[in-house]
mmCIF file of C-alpha atoms in Angstrom:
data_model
loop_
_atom_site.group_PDB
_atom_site.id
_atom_site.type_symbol
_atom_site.label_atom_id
_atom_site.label_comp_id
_atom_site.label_asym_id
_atom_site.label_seq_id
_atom_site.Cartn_x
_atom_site.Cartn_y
_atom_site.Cartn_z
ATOM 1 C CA UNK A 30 4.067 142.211 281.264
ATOM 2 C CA UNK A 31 3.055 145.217 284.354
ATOM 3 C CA UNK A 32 -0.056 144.762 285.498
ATOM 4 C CA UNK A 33 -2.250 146.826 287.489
ATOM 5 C CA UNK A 34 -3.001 144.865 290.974
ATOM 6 C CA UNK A 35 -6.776 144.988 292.504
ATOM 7 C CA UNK A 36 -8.222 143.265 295.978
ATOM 8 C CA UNK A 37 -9.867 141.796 296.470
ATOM 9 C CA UNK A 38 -10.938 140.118 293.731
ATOM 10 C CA UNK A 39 -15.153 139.835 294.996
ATOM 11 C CA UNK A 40 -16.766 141.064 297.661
ATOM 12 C CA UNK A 41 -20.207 140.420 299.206
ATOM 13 C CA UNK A 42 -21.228 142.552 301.826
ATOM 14 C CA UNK A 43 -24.255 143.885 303.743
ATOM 15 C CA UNK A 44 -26.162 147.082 303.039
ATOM 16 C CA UNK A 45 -24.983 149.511 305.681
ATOM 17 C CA UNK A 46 -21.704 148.268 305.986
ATOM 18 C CA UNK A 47 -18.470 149.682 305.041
ATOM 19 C CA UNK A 48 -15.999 148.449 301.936
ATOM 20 C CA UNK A 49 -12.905 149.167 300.753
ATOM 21 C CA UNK A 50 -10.782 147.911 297.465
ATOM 22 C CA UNK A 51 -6.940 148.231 297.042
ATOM 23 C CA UNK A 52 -4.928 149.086 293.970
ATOM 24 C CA UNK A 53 -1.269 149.073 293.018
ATOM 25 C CA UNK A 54 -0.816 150.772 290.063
ATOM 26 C CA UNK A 55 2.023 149.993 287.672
ATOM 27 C CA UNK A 56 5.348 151.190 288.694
ATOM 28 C CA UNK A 57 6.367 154.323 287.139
ATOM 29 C CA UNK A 58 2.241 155.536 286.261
ATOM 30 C CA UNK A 59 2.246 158.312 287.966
ATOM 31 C CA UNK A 60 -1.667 158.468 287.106
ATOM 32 C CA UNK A 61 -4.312 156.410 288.380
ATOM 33 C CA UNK A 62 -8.006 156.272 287.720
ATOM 34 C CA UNK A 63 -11.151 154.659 289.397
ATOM 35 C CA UNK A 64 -14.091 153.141 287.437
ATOM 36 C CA UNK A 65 -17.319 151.515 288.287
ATOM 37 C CA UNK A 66 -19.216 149.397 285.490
ATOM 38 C CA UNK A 67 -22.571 149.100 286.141
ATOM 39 C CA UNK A 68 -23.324 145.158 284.941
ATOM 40 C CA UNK A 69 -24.083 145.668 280.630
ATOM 41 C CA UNK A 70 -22.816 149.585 280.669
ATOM 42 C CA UNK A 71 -19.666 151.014 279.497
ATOM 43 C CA UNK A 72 -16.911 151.975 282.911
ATOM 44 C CA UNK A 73 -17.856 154.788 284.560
ATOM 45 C CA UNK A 74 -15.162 157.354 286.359
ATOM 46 C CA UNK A 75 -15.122 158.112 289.674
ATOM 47 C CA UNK A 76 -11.938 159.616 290.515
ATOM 48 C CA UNK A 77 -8.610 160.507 288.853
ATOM 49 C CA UNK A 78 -5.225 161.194 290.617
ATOM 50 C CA UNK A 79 -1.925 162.844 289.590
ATOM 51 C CA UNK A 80 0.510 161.153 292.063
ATOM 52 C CA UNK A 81 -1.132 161.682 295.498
ATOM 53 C CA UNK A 82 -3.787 164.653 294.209
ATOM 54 C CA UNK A 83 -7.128 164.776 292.723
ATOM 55 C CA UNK A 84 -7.869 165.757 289.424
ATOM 56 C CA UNK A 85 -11.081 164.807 288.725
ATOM 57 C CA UNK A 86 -13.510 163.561 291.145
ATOM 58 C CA UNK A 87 -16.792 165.510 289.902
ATOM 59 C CA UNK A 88 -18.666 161.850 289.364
ATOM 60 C CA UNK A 89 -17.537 160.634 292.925
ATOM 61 C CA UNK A 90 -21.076 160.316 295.214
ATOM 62 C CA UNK A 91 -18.995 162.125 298.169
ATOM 63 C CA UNK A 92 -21.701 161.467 300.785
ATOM 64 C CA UNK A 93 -20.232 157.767 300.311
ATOM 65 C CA UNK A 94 -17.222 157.585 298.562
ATOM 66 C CA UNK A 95 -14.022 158.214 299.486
ATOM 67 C CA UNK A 96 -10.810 157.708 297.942
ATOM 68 C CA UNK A 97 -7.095 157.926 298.809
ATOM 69 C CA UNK A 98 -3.713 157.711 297.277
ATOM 70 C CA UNK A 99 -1.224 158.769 300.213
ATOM 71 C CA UNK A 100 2.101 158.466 299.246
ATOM 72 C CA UNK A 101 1.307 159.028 295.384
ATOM 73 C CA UNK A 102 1.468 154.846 294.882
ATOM 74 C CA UNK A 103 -0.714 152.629 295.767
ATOM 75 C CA UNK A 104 -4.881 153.599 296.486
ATOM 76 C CA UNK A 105 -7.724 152.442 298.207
ATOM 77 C CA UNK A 106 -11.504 153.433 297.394
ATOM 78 C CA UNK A 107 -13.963 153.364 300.405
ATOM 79 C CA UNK A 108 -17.682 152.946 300.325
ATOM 80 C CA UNK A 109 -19.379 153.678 303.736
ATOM 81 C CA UNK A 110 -22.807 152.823 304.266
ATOM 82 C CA UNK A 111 -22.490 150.590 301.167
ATOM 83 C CA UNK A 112 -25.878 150.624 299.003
ATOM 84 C CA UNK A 113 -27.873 148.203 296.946
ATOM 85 C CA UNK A 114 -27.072 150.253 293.840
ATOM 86 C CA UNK A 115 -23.613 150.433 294.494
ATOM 87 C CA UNK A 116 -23.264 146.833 293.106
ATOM 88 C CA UNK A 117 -20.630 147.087 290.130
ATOM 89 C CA UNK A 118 -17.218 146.153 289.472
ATOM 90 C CA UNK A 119 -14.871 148.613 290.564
ATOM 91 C CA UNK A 120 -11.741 148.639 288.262
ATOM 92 C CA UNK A 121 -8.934 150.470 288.708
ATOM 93 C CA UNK A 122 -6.505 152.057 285.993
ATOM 94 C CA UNK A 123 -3.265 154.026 285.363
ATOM 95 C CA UNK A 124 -1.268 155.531 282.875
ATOM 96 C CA UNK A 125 1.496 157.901 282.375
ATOM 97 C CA UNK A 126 1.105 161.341 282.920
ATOM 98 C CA UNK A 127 1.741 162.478 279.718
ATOM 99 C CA UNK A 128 3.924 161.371 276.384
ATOM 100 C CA UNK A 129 2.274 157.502 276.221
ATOM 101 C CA UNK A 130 -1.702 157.542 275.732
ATOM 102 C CA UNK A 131 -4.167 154.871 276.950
ATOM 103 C CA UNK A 132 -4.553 153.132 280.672
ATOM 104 C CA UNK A 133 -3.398 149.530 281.563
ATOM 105 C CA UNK A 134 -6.858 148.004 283.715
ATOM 106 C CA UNK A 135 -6.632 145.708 286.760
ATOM 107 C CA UNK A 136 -8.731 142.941 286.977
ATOM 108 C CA UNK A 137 -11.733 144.749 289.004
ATOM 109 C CA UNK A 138 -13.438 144.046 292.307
ATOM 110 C CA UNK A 139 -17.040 142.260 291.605
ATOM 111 C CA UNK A 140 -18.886 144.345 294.657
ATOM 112 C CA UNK A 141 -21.818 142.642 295.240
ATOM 113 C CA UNK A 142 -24.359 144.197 298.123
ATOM 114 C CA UNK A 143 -26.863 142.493 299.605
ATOM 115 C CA UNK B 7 -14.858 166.263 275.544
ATOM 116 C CA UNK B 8 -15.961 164.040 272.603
ATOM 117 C CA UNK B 9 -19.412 162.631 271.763
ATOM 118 C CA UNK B 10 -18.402 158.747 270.936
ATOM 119 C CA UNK B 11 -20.988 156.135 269.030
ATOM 120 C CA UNK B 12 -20.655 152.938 268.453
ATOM 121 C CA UNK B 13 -23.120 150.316 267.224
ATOM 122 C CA UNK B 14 -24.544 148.438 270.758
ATOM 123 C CA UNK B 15 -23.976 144.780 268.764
ATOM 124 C CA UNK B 16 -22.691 142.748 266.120
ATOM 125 C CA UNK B 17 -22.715 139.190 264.959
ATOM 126 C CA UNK B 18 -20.102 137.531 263.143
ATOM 127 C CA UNK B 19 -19.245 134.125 262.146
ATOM 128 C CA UNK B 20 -16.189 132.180 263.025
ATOM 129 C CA UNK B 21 -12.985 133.717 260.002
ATOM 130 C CA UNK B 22 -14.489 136.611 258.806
ATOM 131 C CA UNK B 23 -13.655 140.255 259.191
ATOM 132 C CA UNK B 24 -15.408 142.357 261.287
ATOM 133 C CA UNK B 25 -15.560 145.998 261.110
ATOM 134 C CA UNK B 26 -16.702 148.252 263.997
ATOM 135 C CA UNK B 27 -16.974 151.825 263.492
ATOM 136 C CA UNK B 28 -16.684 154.313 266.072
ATOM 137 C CA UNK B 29 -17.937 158.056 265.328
ATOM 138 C CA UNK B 30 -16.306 160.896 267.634
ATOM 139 C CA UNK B 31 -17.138 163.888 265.503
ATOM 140 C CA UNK B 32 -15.846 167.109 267.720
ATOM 141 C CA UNK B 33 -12.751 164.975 268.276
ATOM 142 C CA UNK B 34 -9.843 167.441 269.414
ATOM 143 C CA UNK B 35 -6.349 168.268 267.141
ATOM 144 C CA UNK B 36 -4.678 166.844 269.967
ATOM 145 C CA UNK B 37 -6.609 163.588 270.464
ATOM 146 C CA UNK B 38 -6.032 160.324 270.020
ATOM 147 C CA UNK B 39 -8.555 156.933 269.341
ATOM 148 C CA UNK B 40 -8.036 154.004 271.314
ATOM 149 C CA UNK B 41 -9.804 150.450 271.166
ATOM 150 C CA UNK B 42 -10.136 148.065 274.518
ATOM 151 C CA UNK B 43 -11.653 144.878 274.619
ATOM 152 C CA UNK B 44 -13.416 143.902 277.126
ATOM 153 C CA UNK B 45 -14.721 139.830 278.636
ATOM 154 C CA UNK B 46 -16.937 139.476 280.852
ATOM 155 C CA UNK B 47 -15.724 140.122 284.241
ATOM 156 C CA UNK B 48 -12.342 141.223 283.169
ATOM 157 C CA UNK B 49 -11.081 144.804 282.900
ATOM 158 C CA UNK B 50 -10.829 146.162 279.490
ATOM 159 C CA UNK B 51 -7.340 145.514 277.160
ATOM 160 C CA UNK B 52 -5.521 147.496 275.391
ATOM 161 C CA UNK B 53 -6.337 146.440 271.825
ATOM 162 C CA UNK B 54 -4.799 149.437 269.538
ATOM 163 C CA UNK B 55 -4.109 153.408 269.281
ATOM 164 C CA UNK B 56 -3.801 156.032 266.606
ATOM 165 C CA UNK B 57 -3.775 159.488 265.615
ATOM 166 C CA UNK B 58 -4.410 159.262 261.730
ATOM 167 C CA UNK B 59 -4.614 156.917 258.741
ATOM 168 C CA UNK B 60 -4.016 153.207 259.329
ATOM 169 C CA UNK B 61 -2.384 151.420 262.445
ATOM 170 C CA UNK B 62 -1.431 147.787 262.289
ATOM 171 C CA UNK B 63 -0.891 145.258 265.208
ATOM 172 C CA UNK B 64 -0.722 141.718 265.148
ATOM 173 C CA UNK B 65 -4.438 141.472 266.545
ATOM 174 C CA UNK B 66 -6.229 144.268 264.453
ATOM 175 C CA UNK B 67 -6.196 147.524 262.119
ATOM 176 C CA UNK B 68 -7.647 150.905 262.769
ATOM 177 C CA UNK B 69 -8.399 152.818 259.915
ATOM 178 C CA UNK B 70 -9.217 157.278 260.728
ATOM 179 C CA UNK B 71 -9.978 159.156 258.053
ATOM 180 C CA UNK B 72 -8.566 162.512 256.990
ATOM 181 C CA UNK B 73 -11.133 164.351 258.775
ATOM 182 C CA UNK B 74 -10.819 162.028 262.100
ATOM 183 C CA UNK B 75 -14.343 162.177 262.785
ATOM 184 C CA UNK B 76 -14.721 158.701 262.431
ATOM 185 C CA UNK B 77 -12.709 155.665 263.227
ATOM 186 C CA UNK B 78 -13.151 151.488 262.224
ATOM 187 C CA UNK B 79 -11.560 149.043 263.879
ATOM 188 C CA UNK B 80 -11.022 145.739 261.667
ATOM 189 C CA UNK B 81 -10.395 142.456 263.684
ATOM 190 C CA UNK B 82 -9.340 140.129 260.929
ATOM 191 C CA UNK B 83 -10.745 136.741 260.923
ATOM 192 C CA UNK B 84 -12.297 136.469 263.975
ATOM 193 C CA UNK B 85 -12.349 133.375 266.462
ATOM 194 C CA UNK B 86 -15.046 132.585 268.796
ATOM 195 C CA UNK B 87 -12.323 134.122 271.521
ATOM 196 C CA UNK B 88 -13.039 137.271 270.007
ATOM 197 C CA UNK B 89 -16.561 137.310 271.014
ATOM 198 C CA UNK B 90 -16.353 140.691 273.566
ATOM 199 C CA UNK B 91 -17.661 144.042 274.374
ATOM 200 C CA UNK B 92 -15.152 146.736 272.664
ATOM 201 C CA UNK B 93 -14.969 150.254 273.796
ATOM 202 C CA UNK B 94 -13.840 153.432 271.418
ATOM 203 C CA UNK B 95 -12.257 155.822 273.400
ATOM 204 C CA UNK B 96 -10.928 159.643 272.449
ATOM 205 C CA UNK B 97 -8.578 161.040 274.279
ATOM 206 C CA UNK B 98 -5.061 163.339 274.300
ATOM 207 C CA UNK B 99 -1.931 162.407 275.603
ATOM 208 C CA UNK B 100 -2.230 163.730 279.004
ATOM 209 C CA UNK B 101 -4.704 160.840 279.484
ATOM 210 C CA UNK B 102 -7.154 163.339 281.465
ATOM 211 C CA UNK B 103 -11.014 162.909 280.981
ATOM 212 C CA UNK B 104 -11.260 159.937 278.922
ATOM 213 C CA UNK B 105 -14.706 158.391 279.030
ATOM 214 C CA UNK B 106 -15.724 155.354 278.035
ATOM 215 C CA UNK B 107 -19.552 154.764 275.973
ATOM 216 C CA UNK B 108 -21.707 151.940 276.013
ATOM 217 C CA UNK B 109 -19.553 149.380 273.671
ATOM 218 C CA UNK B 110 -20.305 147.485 270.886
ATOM 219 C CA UNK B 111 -20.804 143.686 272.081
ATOM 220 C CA UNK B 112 -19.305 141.507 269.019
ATOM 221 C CA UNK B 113 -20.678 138.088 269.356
ATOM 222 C CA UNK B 114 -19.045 135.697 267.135
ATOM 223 C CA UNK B 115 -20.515 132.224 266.304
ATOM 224 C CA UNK B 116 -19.373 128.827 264.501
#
């Protein structure tokens, strides 16, 4: 069965510093999503992309965030200065554009910053 | 976009059913209801989709009304495996804006 790769799998880092997770999205998903879940709340979404473009990233905290999807395959999500709040797990998601309904989920990165 | 609500917890016992209702009453002609499940520290699974009446899989049933304004998804004789948070979601089929709520955490015991 696909599956939706994240890394890393946890990461503990300082307040102030910078992060960065990875995601390779199923082959042929021409859509990929990222969430944050918030320990005991339901995902949250940050930012959606149609091959290598934004749709949606009205819930992204630009002052922070930033997230990239170059060659419309593979993405990484950045967090620079990293926060105390911004301790989630950060899951990433894709799907096909259109015709099929419903996202395959990686495994997450537990963020944890300290 | 949808309001969704579902029930924040359940208990069950070990071979029952279990029933969890999700209510998405301004859901859209072109939407559809999907069901993850979701363990702790895991990202959320695919569980089962549909657009009307009754879907079957070999893990559950979803049952949607005429009017669509409601949807219950039946886990039949649950395990203590099942024990999870699961997550309505309502959503069309170019997979843009779907938002997940707050789950329903289904605790199962022996």
């Amino acid at each position: 069965e696909a599956e939706v790769a994240q890394s890393p799998r946890y990461k503990i880092t300082e307040k102030s510093q910078a992060v960065a997770f990875w995601c390779d999205p199923i082959s042929g998903h021409a859509t990929l999503y990222w969430y944050r879940q918030i320990l005991g709340q339901g995902p949250e979404l940050l930012v959606q992309f149609q091959d290598e473009s934004v749709v949606d990233d009205s819930q992204l905290p630009k002052d922070r965030f930033s997230a990239e999807r170059l060659k419309g395959v593979d993405s990484t999500l950045k967090i620079q200065p990293a926060e105390l709040g911004d301790s989630a797990m950060y899951l990433c998601a894709s799907s096909y554009t259109t015709g099929r309904v419903g996202y395959t989920f990686g495994s997450g990165t537990r963020l944890t910053v300290v | 976009l949808a309001k969704i609500t579902q029930p924040i917890s359940m208990d069950s016992y070990e071979g029952q059913e279990v029933n969890i209702t999700c209510s998405h009453n301004n859901i859209a002609t072109n939407d559809y209801i999907t069901w993850y499940q979701q363990f702790p520290s895991q990202g959320p699974r695919f569980i089962i989709q549909g657009y009307k009446t009754k879907v079957t899989n070999e893990v559950a049933s979803l049952f949607i009304p005429a009017d669509r304004k409601s949807s219950t998804l039946s886990l039949p004789r649950v395990s203590l495996s099942d024990t999870a948070v699961y997550y309505c979601l309502v959503g069309d089929d170019n997979n843009n804006d779907m938002r997940f709520g707050a789950g329903t955490r289904l605790t199962v015991k022996p």
